[in-house]
PDB file of C-alpha atoms in Angstrom:
ATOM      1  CA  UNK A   1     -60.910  -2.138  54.189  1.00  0.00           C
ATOM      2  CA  UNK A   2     -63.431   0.155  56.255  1.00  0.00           C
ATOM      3  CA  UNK A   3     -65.539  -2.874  56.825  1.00  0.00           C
ATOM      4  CA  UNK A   4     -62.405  -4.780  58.281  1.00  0.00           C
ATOM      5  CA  UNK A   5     -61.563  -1.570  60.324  1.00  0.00           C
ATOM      6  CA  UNK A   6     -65.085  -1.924  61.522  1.00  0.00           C
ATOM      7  CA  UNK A   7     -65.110  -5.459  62.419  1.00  0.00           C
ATOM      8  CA  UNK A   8     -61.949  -5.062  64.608  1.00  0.00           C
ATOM      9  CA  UNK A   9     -63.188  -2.084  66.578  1.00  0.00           C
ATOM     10  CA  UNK A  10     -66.476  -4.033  67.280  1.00  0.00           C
ATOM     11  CA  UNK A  11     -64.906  -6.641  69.203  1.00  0.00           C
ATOM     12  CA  UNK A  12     -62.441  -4.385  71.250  1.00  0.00           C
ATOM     13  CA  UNK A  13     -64.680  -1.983  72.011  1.00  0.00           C
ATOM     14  CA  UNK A  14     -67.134  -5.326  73.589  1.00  0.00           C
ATOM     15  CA  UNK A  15     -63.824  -5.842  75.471  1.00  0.00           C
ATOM     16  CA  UNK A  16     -63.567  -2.601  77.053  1.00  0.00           C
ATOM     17  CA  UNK A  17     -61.837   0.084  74.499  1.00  0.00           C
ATOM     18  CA  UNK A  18     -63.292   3.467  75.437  1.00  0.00           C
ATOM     19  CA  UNK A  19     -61.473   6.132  73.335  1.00  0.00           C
ATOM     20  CA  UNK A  20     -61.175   9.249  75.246  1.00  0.00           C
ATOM     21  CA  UNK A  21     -60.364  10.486  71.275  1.00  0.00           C
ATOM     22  CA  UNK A  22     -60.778   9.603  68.171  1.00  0.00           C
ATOM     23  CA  UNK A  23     -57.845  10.263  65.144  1.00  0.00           C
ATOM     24  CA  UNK A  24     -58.894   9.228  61.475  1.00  0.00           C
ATOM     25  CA  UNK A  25     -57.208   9.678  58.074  1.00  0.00           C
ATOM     26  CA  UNK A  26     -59.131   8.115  54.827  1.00  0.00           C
ATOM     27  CA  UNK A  27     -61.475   5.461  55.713  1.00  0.00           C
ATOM     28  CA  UNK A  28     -60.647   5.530  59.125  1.00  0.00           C
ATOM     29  CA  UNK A  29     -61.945   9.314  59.333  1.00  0.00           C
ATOM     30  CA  UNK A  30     -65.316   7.664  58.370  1.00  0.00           C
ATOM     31  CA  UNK A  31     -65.639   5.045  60.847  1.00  0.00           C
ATOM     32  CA  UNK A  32     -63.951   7.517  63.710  1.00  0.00           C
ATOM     33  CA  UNK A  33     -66.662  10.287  62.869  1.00  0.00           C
ATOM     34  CA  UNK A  34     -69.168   7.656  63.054  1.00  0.00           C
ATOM     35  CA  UNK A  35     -67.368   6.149  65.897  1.00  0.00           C
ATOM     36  CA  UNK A  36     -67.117   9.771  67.925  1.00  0.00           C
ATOM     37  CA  UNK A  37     -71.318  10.500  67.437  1.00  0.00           C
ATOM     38  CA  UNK A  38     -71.998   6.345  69.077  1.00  0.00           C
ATOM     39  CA  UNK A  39     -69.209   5.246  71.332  1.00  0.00           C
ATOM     40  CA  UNK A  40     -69.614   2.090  72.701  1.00  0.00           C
ATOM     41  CA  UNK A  41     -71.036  -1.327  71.796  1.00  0.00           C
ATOM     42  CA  UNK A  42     -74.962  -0.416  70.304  1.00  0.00           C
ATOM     43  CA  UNK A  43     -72.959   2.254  68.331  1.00  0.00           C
ATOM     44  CA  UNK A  44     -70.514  -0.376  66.772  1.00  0.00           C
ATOM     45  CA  UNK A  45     -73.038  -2.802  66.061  1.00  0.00           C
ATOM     46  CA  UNK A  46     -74.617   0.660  64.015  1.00  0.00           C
ATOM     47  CA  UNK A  47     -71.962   0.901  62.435  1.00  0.00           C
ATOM     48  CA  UNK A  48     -71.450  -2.775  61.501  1.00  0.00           C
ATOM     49  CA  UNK A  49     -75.051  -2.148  59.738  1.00  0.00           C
ATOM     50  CA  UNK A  50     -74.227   0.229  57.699  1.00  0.00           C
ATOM     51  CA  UNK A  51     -71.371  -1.462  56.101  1.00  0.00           C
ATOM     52  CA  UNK A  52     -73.825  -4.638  55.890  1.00  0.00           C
ATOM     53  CA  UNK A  53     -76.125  -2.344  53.656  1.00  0.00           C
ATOM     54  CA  UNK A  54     -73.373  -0.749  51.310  1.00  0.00           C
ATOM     55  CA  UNK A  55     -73.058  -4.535  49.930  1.00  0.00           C
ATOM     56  CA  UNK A  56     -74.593  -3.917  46.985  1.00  0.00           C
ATOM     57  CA  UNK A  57     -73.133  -0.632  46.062  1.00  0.00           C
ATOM     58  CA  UNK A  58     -69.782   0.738  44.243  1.00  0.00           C
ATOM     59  CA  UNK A  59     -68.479   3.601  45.613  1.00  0.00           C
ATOM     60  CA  UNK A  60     -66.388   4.811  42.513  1.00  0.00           C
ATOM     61  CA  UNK A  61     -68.927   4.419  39.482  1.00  0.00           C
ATOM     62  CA  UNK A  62     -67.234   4.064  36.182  1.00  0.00           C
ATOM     63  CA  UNK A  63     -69.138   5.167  33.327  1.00  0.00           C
ATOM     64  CA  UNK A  64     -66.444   5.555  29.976  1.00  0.00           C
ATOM     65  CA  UNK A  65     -68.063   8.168  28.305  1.00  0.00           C
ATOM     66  CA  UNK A  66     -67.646  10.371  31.900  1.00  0.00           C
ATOM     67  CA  UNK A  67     -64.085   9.352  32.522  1.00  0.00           C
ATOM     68  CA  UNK A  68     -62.975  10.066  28.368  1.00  0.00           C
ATOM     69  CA  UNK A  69     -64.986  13.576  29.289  1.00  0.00           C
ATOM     70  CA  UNK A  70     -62.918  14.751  32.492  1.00  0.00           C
ATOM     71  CA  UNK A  71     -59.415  13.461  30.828  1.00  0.00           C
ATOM     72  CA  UNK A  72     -59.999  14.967  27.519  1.00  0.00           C
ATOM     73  CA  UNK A  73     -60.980  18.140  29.493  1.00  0.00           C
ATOM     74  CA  UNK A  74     -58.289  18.289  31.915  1.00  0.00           C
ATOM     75  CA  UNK A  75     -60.508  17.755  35.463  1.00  0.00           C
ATOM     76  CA  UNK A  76     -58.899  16.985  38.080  1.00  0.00           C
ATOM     77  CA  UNK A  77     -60.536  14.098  39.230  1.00  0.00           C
ATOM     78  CA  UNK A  78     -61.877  10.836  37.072  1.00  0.00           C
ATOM     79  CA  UNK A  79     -64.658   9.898  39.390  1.00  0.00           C
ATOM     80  CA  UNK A  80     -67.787  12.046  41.198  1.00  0.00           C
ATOM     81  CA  UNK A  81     -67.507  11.405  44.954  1.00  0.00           C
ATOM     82  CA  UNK A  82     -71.181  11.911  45.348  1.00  0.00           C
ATOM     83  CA  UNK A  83     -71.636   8.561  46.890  1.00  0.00           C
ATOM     84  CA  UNK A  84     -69.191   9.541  49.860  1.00  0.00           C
ATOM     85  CA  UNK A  85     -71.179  12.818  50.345  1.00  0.00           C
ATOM     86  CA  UNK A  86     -74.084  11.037  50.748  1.00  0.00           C
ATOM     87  CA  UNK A  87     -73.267   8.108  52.662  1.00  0.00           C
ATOM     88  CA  UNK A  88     -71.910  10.714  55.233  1.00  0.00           C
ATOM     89  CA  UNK A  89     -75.023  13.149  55.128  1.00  0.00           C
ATOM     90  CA  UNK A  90     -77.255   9.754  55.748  1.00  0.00           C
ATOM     91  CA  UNK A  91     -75.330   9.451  58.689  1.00  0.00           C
ATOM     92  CA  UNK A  92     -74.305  12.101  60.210  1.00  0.00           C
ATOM     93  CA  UNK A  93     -75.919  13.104  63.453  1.00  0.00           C
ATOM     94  CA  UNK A  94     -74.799  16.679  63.664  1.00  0.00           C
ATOM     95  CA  UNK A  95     -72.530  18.219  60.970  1.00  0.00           C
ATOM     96  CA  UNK A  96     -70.310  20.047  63.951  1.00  0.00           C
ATOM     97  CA  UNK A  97     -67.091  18.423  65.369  1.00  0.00           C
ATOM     98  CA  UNK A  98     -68.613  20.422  68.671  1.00  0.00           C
ATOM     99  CA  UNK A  99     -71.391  17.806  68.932  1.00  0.00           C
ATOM    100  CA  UNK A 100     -69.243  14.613  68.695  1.00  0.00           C
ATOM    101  CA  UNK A 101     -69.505  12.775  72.236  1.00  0.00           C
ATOM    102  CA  UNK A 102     -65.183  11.568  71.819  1.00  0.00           C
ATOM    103  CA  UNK A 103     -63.187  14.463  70.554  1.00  0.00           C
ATOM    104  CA  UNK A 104     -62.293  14.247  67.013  1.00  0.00           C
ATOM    105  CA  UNK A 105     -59.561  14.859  65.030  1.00  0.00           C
ATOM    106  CA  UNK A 106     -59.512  14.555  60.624  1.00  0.00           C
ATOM    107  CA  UNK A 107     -56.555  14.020  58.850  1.00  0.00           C
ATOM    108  CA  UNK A 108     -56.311  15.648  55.504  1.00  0.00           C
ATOM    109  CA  UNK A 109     -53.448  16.958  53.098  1.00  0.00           C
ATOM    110  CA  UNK A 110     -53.017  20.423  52.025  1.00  0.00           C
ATOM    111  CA  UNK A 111     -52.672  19.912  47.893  1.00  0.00           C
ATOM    112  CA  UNK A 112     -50.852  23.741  47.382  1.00  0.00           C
ATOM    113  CA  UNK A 113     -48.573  23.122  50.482  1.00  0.00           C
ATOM    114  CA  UNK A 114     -48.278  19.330  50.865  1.00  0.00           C
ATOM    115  CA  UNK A 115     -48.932  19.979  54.545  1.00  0.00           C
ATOM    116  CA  UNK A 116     -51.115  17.549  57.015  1.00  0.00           C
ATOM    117  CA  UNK A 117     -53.880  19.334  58.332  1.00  0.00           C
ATOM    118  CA  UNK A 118     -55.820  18.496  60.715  1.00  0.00           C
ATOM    119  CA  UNK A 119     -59.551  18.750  61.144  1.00  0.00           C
ATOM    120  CA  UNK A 120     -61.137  19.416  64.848  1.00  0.00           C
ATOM    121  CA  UNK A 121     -63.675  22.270  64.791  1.00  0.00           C
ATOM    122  CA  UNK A 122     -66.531  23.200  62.068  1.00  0.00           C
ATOM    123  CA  UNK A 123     -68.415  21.078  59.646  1.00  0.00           C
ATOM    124  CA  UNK A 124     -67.237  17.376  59.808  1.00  0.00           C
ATOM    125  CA  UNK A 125     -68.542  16.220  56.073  1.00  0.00           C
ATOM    126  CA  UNK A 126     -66.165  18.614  54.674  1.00  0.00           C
ATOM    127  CA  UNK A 127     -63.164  17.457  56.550  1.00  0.00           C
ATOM    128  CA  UNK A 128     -64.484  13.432  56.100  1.00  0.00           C
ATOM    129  CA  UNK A 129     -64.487  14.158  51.944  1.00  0.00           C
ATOM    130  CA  UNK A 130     -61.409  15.726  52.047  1.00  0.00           C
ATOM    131  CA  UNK A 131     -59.703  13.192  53.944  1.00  0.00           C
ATOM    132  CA  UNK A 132     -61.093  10.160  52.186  1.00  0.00           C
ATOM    133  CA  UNK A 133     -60.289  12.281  48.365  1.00  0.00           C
ATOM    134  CA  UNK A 134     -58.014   9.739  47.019  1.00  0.00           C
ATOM    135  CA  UNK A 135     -55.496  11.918  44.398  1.00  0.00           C
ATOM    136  CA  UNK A 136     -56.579  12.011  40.744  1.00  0.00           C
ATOM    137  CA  UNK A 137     -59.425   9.548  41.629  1.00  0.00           C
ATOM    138  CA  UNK A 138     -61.874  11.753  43.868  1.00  0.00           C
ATOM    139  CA  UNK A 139     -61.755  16.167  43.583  1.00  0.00           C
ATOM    140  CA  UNK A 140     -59.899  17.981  45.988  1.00  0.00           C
ATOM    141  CA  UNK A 141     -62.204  19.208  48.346  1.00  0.00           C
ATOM    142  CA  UNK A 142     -61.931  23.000  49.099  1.00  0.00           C
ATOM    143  CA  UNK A 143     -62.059  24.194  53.042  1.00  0.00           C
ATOM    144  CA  UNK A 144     -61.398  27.759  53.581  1.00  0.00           C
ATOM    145  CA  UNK A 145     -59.907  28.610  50.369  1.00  0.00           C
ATOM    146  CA  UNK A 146     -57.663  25.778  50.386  1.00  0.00           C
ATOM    147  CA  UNK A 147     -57.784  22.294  48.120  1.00  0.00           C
ATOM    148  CA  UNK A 148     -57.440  19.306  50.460  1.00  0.00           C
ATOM    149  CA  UNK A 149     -56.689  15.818  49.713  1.00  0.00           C
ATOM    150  CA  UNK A 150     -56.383  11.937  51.167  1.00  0.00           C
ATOM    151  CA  UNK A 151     -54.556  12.635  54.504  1.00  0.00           C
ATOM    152  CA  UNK A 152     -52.800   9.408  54.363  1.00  0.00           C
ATOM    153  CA  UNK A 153     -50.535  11.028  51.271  1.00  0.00           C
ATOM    154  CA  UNK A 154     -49.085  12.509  54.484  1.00  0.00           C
ATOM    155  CA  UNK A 155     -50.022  10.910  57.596  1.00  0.00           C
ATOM    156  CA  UNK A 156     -51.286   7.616  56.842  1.00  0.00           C
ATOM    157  CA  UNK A 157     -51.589   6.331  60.285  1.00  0.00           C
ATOM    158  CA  UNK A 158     -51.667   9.461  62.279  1.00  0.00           C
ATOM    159  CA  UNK A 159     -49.635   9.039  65.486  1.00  0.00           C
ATOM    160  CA  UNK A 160     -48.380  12.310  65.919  1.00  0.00           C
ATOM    161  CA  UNK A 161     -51.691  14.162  66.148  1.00  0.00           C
ATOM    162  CA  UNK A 162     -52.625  11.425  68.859  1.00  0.00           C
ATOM    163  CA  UNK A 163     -49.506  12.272  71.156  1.00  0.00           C
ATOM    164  CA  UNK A 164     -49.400  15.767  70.337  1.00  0.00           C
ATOM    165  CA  UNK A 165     -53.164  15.710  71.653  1.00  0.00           C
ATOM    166  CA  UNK A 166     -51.553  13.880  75.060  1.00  0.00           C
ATOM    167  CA  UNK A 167     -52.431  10.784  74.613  1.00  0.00           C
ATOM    168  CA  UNK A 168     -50.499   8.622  76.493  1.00  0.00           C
ATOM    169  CA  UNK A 169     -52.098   5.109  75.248  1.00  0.00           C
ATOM    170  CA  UNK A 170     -52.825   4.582  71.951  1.00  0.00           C
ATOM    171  CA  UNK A 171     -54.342   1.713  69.923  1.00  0.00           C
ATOM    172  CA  UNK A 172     -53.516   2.299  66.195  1.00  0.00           C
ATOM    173  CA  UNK A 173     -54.840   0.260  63.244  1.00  0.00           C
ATOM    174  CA  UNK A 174     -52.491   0.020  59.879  1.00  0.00           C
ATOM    175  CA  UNK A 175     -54.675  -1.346  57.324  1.00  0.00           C
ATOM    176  CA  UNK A 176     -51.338  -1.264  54.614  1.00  0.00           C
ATOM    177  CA  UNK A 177     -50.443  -4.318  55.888  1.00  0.00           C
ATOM    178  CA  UNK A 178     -53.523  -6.242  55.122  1.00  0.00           C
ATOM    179  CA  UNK A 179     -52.196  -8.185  51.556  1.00  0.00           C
ATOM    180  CA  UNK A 180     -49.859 -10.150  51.061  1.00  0.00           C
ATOM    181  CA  UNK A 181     -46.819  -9.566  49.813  1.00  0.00           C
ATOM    182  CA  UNK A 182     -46.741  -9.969  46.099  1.00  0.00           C
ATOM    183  CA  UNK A 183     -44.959  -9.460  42.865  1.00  0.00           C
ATOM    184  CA  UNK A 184     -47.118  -6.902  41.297  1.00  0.00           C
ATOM    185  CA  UNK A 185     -48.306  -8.169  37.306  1.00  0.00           C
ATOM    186  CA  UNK A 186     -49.237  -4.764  35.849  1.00  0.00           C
ATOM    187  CA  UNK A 187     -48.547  -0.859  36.168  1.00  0.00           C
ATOM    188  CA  UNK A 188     -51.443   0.033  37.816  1.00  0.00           C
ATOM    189  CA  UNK A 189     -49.965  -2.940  40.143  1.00  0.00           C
ATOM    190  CA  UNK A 190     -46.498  -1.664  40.712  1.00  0.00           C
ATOM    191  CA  UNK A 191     -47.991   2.090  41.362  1.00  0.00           C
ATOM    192  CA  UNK A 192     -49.754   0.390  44.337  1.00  0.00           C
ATOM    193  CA  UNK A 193     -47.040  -1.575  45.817  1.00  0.00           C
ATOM    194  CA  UNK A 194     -45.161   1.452  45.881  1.00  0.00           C
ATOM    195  CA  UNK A 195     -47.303   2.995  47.643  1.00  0.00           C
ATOM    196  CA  UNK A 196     -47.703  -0.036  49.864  1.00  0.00           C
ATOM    197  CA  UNK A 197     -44.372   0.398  50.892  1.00  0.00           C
ATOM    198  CA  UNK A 198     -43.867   4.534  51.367  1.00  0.00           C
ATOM    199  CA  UNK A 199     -46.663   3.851  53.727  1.00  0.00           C
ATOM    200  CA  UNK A 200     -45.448   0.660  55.555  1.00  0.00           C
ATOM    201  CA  UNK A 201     -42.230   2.388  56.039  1.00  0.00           C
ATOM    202  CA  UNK A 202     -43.796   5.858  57.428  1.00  0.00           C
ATOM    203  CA  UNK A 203     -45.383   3.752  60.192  1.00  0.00           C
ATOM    204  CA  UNK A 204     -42.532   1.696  61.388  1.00  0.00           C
ATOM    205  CA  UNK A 205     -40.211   5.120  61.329  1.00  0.00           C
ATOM    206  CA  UNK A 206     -43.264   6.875  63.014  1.00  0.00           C
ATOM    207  CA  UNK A 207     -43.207   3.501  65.603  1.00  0.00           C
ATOM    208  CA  UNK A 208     -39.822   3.526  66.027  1.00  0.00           C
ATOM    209  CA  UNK A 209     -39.652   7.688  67.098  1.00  0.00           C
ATOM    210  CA  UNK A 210     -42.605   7.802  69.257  1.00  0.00           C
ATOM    211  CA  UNK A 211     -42.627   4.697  71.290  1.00  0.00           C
ATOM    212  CA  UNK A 212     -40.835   6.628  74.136  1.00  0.00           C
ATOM    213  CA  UNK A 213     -43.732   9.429  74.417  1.00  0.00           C
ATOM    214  CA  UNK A 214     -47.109   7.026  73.932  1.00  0.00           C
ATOM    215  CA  UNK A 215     -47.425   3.177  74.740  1.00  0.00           C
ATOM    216  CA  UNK A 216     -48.716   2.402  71.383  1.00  0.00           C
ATOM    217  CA  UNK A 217     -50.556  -0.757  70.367  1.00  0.00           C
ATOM    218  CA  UNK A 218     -50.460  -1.591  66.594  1.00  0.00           C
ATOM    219  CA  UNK A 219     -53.104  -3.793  64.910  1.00  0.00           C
ATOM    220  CA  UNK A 220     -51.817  -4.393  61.710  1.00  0.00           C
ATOM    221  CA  UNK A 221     -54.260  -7.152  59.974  1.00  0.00           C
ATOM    222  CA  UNK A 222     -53.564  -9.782  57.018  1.00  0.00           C
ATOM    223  CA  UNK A 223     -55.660 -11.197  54.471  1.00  0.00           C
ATOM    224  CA  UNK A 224     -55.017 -13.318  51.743  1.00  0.00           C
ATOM    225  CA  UNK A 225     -56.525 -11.802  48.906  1.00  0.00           C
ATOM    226  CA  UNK A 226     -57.563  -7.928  47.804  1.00  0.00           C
ATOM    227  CA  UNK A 227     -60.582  -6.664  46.277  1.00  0.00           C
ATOM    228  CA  UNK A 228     -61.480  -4.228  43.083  1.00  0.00           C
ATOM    229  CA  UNK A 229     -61.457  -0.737  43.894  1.00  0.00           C
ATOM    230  CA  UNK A 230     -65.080   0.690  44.701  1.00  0.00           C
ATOM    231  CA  UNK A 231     -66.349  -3.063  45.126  1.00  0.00           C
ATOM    232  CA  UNK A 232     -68.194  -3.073  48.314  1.00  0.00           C
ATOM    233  CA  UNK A 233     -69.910  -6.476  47.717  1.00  0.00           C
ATOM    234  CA  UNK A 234     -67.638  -8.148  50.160  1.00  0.00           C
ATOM    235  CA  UNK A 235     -68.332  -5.175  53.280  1.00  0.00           C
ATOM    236  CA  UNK A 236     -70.053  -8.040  54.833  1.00  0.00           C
ATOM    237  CA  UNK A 237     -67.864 -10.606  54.616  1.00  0.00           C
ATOM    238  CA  UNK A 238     -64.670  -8.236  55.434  1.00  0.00           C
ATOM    239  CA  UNK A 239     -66.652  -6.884  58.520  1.00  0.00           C
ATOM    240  CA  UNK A 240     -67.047 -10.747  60.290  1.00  0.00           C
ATOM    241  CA  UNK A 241     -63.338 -11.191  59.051  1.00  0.00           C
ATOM    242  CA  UNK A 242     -62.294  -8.690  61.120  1.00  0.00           C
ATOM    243  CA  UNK A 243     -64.387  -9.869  64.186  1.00  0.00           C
ATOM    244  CA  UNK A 244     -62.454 -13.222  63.250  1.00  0.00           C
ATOM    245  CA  UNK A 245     -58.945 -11.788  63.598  1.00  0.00           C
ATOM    246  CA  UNK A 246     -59.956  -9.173  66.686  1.00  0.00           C
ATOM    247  CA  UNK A 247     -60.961 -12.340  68.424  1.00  0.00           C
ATOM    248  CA  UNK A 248     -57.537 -13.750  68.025  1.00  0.00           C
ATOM    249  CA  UNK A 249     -55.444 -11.033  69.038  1.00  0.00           C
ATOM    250  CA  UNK A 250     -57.844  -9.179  71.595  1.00  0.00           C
ATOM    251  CA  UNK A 251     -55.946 -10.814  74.173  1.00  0.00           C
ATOM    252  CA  UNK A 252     -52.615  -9.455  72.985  1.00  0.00           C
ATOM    253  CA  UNK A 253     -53.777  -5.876  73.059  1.00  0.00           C
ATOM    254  CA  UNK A 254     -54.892  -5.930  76.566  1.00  0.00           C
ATOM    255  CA  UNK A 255     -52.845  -6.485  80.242  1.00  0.00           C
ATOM    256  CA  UNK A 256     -54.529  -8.285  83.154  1.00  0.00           C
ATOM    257  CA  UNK A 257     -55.710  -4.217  84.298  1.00  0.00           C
ATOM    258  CA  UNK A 258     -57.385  -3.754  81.240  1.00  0.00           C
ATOM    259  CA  UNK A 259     -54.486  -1.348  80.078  1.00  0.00           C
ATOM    260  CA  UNK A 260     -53.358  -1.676  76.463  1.00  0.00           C
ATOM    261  CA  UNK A 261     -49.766  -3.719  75.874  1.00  0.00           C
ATOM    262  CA  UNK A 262     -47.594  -1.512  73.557  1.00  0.00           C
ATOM    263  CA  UNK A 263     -46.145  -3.664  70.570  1.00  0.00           C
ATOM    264  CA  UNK A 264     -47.263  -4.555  66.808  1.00  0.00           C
ATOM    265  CA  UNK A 265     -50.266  -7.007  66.954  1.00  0.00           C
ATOM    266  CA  UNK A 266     -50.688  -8.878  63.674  1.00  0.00           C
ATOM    267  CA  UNK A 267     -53.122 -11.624  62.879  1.00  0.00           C
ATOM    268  CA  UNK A 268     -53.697 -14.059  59.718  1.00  0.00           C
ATOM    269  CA  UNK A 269     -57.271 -15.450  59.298  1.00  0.00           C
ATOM    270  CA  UNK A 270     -57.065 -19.133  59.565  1.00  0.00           C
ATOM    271  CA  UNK A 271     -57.022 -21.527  56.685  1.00  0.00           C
ATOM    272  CA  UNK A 272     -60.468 -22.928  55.158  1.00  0.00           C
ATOM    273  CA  UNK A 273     -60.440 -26.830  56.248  1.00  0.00           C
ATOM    274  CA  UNK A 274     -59.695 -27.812  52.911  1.00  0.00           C
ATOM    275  CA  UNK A 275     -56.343 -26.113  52.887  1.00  0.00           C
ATOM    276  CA  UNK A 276     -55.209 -26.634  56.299  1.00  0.00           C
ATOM    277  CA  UNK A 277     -55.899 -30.426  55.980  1.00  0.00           C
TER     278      UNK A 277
END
């Protein structure tokens, strides 16, 4: 859903978004880092290439053999998250949230204490893996003697780091709310959902108890069908999807000053002609 992510912020940002900072948890701690190093549109349109060229790539490789290996000897991950390290080292300008030009903040859960931290001085890489280590599926990354985690176990859209920074408008986007809502057909299904909904429900709480300090705008984007976990062969279609929707709602985010409207902005891609007709 990075690519998605990506396509939204490319059209906003041509409409006059200039983040004075930058808050990312998971995915969105990968496009924000990138975001923070080349604000503005020639960094966006950077951005939108690198997703273009991860099309033929899987980010979680399974080999059997290596996943029977780290169950049968009780690792705590099933997957290397090499890929991530080096998709971010390829990238990375600087490895020092000093040298971002937006302030940057990285969301990340504390696996001992089940505490968000969050990530705004030293080495970014380490703070981007640890944010984007999806439980059981990626290994905890370790930061100054502590194991971190996925930040959005905690703080999947993080709106309290972005008013307790003093931000006073924020544009947010909720990428749980991209499927549709369906009756799950397996285990691995119903695990999902439920996390679906712990998250859907953090935001609107979150919404619903900070809407008096921030005017927050909420993109929260819909599509009609998922994708395999690790499949990135789609980056390029997701990416113009989300220029698609952006293009329909850009005019809901945004007063006649150029100031952002607070509100949940939501946006379905329209029907091929075959269906609509």
């Amino acid at each position: 859903m990075g690519a998605l992510q990506a396509g939204i912020l490319r059209v906003l940002i041509a409409r006059g978004l200039q983040p004075s900072r930058i808050v990312g948890t998971s995915v969105g701690a990968l496009n924000g880092a990138f975001l923070a190093f080349h604000p503005g549109e020639e960094g966006l349109e950077r951005l939108a290439q690198a997703w273009r060229a991860l099309g033929n790539e899987r980010y979680i490789r399974a080999n059997p053999v290596r996943v029977a290996y780290r169950l049968a000897s009780r690792q705590r991950c099933l997957f290397s998250n090499d890929f991530l390290g080096e998709l971010i080292a390829e990238h990375m300008v600087e490895d020092d949230f000093a040298a971002a030009r937006v302030p940057l903040h990285v969301t990340a859960t504390n696996l001992t204490t089940g505490k968000k931290r969050v990530f705004s001085e030293g080495p970014i890489s380490q703070a981007v893996l640890a944010s984007t280590a999806i439980p059981g599926v990626f290994a905890p990354i370790e930061i100054d003697g502590e194991s971190y985690i996925d930040g959005g176990v905690v703080a999947h859209l993080d709106l309290d780091t972005a008013v307790d920074e003093g931000s006073k408008e924020i544009l947010a986007i909720d990428l749980s709310h991209c499927f549709e809502e369906t009756e799950p057909k397996s285990a691995i299904g119903v695990i999902s959902r439920t996390v679906d909904i712990v998250m859907r429900d953090h935001v609107e709480r979150d919404m619903a108890r900070l809407r008096r300090k921030a005017r927050i705008t909420l993109i929260q984007p819909e599509i009609r069908e998922g994708h395999g976990v690790g499949d990135l062969s789609q980056a390029t279609r997701l990416l113009e999807l989300g220029e698609t929707l952006a293009e329909q709602f850009a005019e809901q985010c945004f007063d006649s000053r150029g100031r952002l409207r607070p509100g949940v902005v939501s946006a379905t891609p329209p029907l091929p002609a075959e269906q609509a007709s």
